[in-house]
mmCIF file with all atom_site columns, C-alpha atoms in Angstrom:
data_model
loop_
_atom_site.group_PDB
_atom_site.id
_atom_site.type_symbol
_atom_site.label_atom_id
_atom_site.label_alt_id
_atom_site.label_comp_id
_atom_site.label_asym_id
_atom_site.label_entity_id
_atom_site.label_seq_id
_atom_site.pdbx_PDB_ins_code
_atom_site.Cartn_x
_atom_site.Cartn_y
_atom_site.Cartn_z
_atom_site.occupancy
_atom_site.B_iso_or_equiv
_atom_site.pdbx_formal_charge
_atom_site.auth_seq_id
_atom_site.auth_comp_id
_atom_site.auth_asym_id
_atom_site.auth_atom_id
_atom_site.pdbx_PDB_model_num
ATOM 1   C CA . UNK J 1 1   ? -23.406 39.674 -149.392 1.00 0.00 ? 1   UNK J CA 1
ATOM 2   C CA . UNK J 1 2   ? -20.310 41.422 -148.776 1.00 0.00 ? 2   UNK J CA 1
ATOM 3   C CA . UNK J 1 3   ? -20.223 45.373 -147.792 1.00 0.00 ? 3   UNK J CA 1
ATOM 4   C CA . UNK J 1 4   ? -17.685 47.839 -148.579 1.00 0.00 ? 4   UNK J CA 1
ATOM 5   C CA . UNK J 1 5   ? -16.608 50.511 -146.662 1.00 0.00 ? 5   UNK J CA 1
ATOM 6   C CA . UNK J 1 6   ? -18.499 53.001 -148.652 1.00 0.00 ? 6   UNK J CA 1
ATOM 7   C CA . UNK J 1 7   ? -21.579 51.504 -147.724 1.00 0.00 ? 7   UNK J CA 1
ATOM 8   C CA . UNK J 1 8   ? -21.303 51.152 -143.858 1.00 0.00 ? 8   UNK J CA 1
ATOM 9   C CA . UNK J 1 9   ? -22.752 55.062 -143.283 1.00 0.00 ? 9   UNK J CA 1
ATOM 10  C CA . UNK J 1 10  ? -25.964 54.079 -145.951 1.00 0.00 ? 10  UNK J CA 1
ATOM 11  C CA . UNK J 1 11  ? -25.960 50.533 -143.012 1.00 0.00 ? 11  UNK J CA 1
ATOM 12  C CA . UNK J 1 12  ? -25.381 53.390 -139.691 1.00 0.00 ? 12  UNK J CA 1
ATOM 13  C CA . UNK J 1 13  ? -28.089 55.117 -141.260 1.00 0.00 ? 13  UNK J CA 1
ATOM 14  C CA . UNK J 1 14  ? -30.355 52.530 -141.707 1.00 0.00 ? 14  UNK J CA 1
ATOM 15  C CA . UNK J 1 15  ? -29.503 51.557 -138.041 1.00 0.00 ? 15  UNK J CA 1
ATOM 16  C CA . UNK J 1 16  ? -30.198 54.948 -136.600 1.00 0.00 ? 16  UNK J CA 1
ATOM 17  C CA . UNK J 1 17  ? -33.567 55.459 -138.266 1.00 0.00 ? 17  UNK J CA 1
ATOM 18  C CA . UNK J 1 18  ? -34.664 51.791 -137.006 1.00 0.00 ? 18  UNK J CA 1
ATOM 19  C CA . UNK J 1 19  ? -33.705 53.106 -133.609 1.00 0.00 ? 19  UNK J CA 1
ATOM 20  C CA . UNK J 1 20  ? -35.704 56.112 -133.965 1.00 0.00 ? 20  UNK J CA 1
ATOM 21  C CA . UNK J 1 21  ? -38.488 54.555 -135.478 1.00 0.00 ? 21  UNK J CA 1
ATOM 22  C CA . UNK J 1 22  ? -38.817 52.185 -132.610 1.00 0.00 ? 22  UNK J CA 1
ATOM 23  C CA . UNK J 1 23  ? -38.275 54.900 -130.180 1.00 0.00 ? 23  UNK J CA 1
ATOM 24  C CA . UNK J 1 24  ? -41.110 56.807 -132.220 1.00 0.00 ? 24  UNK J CA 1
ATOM 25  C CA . UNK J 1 25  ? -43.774 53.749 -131.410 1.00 0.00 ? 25  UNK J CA 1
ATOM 26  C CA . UNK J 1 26  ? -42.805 53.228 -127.827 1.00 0.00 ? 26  UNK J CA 1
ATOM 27  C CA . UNK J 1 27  ? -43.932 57.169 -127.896 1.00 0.00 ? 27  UNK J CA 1
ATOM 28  C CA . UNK J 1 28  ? -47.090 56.438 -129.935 1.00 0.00 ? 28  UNK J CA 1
ATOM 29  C CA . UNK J 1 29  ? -47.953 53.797 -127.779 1.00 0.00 ? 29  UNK J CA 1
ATOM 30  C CA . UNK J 1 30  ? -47.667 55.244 -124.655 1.00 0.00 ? 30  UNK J CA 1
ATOM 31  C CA . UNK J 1 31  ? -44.635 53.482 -123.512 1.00 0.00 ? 31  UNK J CA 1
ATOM 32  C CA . UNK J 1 32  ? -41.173 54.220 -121.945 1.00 0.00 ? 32  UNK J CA 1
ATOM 33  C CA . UNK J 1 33  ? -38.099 52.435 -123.389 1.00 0.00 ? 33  UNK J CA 1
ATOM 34  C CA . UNK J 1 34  ? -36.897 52.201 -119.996 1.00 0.00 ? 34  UNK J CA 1
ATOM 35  C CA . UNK J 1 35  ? -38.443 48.923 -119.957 1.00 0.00 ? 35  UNK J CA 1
ATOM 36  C CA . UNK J 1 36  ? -36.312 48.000 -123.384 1.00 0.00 ? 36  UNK J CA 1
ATOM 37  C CA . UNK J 1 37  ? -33.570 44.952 -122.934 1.00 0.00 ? 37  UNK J CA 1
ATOM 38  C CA . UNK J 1 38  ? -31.403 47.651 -124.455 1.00 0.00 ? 38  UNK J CA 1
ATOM 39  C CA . UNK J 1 39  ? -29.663 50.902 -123.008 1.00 0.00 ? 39  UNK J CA 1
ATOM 40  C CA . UNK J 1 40  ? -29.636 53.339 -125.659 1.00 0.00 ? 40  UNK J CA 1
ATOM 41  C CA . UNK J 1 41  ? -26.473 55.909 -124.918 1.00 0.00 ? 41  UNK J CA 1
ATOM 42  C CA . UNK J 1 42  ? -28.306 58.502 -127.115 1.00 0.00 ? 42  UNK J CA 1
ATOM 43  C CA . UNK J 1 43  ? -31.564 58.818 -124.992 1.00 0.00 ? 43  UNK J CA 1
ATOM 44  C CA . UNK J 1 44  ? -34.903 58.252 -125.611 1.00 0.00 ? 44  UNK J CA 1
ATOM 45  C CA . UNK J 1 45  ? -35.321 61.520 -127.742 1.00 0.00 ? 45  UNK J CA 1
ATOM 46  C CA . UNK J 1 46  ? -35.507 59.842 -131.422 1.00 0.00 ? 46  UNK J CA 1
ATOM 47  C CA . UNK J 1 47  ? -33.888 63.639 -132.951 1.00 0.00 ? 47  UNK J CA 1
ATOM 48  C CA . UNK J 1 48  ? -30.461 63.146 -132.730 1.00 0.00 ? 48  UNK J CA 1
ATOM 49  C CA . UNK J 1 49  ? -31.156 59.893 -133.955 1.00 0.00 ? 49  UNK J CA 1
ATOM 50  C CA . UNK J 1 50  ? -32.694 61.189 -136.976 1.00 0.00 ? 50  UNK J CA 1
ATOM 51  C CA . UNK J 1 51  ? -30.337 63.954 -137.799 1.00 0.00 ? 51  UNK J CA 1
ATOM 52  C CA . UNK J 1 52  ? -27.550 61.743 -137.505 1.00 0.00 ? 52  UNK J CA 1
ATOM 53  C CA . UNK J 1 53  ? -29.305 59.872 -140.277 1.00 0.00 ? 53  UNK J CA 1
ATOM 54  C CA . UNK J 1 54  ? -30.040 62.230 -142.629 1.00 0.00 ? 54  UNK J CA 1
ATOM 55  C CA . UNK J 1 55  ? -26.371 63.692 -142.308 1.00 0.00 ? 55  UNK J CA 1
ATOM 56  C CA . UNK J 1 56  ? -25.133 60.490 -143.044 1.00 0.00 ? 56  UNK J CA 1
ATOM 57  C CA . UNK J 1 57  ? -27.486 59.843 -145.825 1.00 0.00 ? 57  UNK J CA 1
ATOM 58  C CA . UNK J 1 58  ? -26.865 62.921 -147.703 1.00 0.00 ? 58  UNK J CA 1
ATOM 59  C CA . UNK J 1 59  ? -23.266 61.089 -148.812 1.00 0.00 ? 59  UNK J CA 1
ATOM 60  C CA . UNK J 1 60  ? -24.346 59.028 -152.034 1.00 0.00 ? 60  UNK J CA 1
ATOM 61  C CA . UNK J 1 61  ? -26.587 56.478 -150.107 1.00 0.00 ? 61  UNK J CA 1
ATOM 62  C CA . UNK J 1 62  ? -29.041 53.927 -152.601 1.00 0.00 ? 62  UNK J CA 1
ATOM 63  C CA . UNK J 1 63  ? -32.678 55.280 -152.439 1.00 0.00 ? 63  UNK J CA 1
ATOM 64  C CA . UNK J 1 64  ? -31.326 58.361 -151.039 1.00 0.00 ? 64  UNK J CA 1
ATOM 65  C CA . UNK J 1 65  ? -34.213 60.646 -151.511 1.00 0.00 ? 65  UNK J CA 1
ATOM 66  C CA . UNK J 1 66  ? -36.804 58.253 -150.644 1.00 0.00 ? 66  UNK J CA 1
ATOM 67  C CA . UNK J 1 67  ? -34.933 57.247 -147.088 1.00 0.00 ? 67  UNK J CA 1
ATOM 68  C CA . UNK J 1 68  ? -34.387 61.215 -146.093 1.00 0.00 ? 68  UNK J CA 1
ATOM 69  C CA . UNK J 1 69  ? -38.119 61.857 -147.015 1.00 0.00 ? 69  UNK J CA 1
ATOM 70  C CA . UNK J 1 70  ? -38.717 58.656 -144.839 1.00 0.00 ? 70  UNK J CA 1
ATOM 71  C CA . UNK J 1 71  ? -36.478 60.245 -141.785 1.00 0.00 ? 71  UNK J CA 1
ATOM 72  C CA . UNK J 1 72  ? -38.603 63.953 -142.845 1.00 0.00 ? 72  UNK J CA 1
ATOM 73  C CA . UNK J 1 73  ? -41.563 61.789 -141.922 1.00 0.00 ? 73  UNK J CA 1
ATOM 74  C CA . UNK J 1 74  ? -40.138 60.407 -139.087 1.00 0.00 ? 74  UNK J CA 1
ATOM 75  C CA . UNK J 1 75  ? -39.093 64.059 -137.687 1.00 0.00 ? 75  UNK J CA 1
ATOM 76  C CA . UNK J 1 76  ? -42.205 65.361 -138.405 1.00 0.00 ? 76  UNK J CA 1
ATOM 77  C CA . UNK J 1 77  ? -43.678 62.739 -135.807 1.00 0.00 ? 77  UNK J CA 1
ATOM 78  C CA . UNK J 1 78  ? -41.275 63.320 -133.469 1.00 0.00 ? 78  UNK J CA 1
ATOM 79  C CA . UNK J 1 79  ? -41.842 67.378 -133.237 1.00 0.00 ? 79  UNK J CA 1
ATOM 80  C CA . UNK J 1 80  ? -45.504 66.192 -133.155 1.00 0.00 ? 80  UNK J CA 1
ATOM 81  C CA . UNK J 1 81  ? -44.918 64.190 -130.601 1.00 0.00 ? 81  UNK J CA 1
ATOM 82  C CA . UNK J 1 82  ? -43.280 67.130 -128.872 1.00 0.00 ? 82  UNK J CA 1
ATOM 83  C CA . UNK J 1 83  ? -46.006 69.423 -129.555 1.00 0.00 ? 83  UNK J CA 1
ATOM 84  C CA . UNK J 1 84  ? -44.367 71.634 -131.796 1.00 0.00 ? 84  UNK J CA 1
ATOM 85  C CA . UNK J 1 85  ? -46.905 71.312 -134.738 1.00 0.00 ? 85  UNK J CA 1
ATOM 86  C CA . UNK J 1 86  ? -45.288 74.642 -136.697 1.00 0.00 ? 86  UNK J CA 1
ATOM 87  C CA . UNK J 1 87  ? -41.848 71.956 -136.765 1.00 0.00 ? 87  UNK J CA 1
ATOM 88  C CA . UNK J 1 88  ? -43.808 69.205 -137.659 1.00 0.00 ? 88  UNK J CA 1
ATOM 89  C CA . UNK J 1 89  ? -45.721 71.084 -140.582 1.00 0.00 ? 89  UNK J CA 1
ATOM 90  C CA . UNK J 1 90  ? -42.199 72.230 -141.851 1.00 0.00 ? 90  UNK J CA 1
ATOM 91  C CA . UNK J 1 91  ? -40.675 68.326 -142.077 1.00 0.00 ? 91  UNK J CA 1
ATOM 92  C CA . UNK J 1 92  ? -43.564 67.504 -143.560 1.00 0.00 ? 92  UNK J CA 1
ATOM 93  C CA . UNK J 1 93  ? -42.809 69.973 -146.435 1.00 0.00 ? 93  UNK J CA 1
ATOM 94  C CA . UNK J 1 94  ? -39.071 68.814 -146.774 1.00 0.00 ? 94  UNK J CA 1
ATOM 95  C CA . UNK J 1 95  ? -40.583 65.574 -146.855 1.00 0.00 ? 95  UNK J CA 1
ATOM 96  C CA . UNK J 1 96  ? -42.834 66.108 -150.021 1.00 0.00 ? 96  UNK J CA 1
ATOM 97  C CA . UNK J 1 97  ? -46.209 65.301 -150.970 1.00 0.00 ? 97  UNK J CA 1
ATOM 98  C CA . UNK J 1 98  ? -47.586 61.991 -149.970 1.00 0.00 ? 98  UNK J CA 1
ATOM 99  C CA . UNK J 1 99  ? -47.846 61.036 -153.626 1.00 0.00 ? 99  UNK J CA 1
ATOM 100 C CA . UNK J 1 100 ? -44.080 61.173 -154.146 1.00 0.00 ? 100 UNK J CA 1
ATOM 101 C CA . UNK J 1 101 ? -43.588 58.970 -150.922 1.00 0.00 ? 101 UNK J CA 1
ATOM 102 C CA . UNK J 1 102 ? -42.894 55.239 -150.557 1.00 0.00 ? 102 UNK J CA 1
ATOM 103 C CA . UNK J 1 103 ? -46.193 53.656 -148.953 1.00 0.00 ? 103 UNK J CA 1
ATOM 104 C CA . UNK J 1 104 ? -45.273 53.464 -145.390 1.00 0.00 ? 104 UNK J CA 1
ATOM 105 C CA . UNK J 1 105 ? -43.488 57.404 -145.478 1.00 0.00 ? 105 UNK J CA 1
ATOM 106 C CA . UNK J 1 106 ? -46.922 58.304 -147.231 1.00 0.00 ? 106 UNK J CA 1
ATOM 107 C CA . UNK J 1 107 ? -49.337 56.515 -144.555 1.00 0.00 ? 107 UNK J CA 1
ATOM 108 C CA . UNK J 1 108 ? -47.636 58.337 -141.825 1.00 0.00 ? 108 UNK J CA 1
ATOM 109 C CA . UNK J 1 109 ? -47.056 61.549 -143.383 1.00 0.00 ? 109 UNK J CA 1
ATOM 110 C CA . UNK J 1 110 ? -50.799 61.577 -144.252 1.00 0.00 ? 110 UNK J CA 1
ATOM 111 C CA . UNK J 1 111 ? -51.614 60.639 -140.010 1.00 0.00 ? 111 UNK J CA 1
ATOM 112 C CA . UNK J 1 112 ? -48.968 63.436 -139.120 1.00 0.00 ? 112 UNK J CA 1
ATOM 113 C CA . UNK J 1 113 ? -50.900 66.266 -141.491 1.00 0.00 ? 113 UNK J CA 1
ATOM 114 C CA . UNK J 1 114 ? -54.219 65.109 -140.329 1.00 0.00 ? 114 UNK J CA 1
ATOM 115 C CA . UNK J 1 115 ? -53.112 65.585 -136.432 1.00 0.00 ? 115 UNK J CA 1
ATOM 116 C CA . UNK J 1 116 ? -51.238 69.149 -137.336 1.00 0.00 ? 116 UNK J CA 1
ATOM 117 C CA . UNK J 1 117 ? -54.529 69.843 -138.451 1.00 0.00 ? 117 UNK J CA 1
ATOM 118 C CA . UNK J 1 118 ? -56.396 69.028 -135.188 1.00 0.00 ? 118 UNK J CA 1
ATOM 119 C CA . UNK J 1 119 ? -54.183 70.340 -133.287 1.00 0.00 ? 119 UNK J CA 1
ATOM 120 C CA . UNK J 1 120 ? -54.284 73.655 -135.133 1.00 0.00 ? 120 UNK J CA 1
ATOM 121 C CA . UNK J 1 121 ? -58.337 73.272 -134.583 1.00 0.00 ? 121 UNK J CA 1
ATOM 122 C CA . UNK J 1 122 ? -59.038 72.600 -138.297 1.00 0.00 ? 122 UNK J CA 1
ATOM 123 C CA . UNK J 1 123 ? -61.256 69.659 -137.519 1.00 0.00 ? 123 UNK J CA 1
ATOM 124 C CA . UNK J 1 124 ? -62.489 69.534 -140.656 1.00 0.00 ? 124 UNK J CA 1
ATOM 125 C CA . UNK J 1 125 ? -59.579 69.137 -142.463 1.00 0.00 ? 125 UNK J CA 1
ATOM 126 C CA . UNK J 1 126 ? -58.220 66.444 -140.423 1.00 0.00 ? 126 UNK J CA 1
ATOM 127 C CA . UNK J 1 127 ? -61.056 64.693 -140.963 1.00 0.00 ? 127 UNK J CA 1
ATOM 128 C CA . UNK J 1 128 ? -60.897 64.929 -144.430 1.00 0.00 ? 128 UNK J CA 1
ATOM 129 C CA . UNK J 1 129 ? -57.143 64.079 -144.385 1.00 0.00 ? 129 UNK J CA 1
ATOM 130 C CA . UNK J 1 130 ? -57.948 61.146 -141.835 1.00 0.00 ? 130 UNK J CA 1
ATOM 131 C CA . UNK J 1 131 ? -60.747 60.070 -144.613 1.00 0.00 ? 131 UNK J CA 1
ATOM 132 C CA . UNK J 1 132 ? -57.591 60.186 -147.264 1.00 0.00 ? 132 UNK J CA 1
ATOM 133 C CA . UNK J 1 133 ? -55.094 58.066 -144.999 1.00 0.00 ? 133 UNK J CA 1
ATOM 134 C CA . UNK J 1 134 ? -58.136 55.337 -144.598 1.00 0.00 ? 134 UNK J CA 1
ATOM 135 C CA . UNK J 1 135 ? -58.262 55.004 -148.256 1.00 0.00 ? 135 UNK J CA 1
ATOM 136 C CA . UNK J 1 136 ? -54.350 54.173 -148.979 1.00 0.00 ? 136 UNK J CA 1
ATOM 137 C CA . UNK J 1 137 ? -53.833 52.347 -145.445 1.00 0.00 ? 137 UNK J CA 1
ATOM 138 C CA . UNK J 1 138 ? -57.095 50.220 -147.552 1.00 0.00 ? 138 UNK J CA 1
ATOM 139 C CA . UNK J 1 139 ? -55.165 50.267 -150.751 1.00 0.00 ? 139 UNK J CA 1
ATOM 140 C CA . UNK J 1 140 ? -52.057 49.593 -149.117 1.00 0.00 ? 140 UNK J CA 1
ATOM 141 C CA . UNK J 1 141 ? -53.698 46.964 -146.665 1.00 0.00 ? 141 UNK J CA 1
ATOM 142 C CA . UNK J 1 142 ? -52.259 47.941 -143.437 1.00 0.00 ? 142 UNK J CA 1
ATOM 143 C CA . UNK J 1 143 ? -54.824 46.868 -141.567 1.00 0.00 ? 143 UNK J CA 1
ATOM 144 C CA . UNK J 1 144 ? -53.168 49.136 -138.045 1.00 0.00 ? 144 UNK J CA 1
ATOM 145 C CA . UNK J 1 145 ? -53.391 52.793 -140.130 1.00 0.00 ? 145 UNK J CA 1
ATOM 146 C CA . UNK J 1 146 ? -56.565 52.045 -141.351 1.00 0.00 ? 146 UNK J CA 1
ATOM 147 C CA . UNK J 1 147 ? -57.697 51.480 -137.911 1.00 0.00 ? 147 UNK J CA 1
ATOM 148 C CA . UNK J 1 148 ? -55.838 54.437 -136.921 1.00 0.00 ? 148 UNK J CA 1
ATOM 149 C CA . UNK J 1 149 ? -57.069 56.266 -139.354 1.00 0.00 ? 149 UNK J CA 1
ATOM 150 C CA . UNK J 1 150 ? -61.088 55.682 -138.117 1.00 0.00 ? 150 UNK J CA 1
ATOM 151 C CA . UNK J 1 151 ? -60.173 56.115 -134.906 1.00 0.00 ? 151 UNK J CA 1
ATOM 152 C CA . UNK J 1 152 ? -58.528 59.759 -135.691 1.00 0.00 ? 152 UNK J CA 1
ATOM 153 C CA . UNK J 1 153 ? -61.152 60.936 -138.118 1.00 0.00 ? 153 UNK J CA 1
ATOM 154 C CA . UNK J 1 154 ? -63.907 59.895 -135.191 1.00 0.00 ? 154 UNK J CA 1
ATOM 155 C CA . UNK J 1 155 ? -61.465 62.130 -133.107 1.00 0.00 ? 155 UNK J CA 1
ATOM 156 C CA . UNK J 1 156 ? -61.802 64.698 -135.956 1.00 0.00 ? 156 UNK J CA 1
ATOM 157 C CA . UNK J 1 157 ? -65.339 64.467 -135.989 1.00 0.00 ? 157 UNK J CA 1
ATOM 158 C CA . UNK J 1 158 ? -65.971 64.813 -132.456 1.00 0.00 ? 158 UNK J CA 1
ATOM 159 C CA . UNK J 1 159 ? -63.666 68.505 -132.384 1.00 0.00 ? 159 UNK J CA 1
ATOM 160 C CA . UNK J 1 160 ? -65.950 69.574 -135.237 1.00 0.00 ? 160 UNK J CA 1
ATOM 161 C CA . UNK J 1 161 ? -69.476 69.349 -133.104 1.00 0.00 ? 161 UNK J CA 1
ATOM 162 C CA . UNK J 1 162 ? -70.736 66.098 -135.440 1.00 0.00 ? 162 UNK J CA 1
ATOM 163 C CA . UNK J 1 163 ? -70.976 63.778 -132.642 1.00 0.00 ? 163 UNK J CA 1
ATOM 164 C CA . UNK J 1 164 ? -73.421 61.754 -134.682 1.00 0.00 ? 164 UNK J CA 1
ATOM 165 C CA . UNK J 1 165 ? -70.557 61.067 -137.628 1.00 0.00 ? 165 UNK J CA 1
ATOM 166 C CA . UNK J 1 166 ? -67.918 60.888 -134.958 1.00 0.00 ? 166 UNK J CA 1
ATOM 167 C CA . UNK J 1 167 ? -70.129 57.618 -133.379 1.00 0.00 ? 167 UNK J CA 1
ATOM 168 C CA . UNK J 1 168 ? -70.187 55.771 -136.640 1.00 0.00 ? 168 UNK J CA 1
ATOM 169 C CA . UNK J 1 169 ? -66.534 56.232 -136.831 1.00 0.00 ? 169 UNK J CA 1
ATOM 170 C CA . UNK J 1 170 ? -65.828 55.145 -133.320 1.00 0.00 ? 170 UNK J CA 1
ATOM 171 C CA . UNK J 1 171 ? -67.974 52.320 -134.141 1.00 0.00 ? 171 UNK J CA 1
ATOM 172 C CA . UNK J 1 172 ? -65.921 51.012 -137.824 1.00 0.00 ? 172 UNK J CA 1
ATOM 173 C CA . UNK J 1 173 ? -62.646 51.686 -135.466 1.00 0.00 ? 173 UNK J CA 1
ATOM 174 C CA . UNK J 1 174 ? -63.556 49.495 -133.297 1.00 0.00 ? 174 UNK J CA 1
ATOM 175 C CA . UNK J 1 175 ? -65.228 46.658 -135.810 1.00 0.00 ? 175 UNK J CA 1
ATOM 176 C CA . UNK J 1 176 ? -62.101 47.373 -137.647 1.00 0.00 ? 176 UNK J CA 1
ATOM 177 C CA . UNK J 1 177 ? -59.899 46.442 -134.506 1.00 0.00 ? 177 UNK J CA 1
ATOM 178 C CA . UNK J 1 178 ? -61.968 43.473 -133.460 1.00 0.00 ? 178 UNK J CA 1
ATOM 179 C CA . UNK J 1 179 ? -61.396 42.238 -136.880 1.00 0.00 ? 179 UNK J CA 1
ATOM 180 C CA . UNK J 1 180 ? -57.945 42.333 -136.841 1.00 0.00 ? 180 UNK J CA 1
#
């Protein structure tokens, strides 16, 4: 369908976050984008990427509220990522609660609280949180989170001294992986 002009910051902004978002995984995963097909001008750090975004949504875009909670999300990984959890906590909260998200914004939102929450030595509460992202990544059925999610609470588990429960989650991450 044709575009107008008005729309081609809502299409720069979709672009950005994509680029972020796959900058974001390559992070998650443990890999550099130095081995991408791409050169990105702007760096590997998936901020500036992200800001740019959420400037650019803040004109008029569709969905406008529901994409800058999605780039919230996304920034809250990032300072996560970066091992700022006090930055991470504070995107989550401009993001909103992970009722009001769209499904994938509320999956990750719920896996970057849970690992604030580890990090900050609350194992408890990250497993509990971990135990909430399980259930949606189940009602959701994304079958990656929800393996995430076992494998994180297990993590969870283990911080807390309950090596016991922390082995039966280990165990459902991994029958949960082999599955998929």
């Amino acid at each position: 369908h044709p575009t107008s002009p008005r729309d081609a910051p809502c299409q720069r902004a979709q672009l950005l976050t994509n680029y972020a978002w796959g900058l974001l995984l390559a992070r998650e995963a443990g890999q550099a984008p130095a081995d991408w097909d791409i050169t990105l001008p702007e760096g590997t750090d998936p901020t500036p990427l992200l800001d740019e975004a959420a400037a650019l949504l803040g004109e008029g875009c569709p969905r406008q509220q529901a994409r800058l909670a999605n780039v919230e999300v996304n920034l809250a990984l990032a300072a996560l990522q970066d091992g700022d959890t006090a930055l991470a906590g504070s995107h989550l909260a401009q993001a909103g609660a992970a009722d009001q998200l769209e499904e994938r914004a509320a999956l990750w939102a719920l896996l970057v609280h849970g690992r604030v929450a580890l990090a900050e030595r609350r194992p408890l509460v990250a497993a509990a949180t971990f135990g909430d992202l399980e259930a949606l990544a189940i009602r959701y059925d994304s079958l990656d989170l929800e393996w995430l999610a076992r494998y994180e609470r297990a993590r969870a588990l283990a911080a807390a001294g309950r090596p016991d429960a922390a082995l039966a989650h280990y165990e459902g991450a991994r029958q949960r992986f082999e599955e998929q």
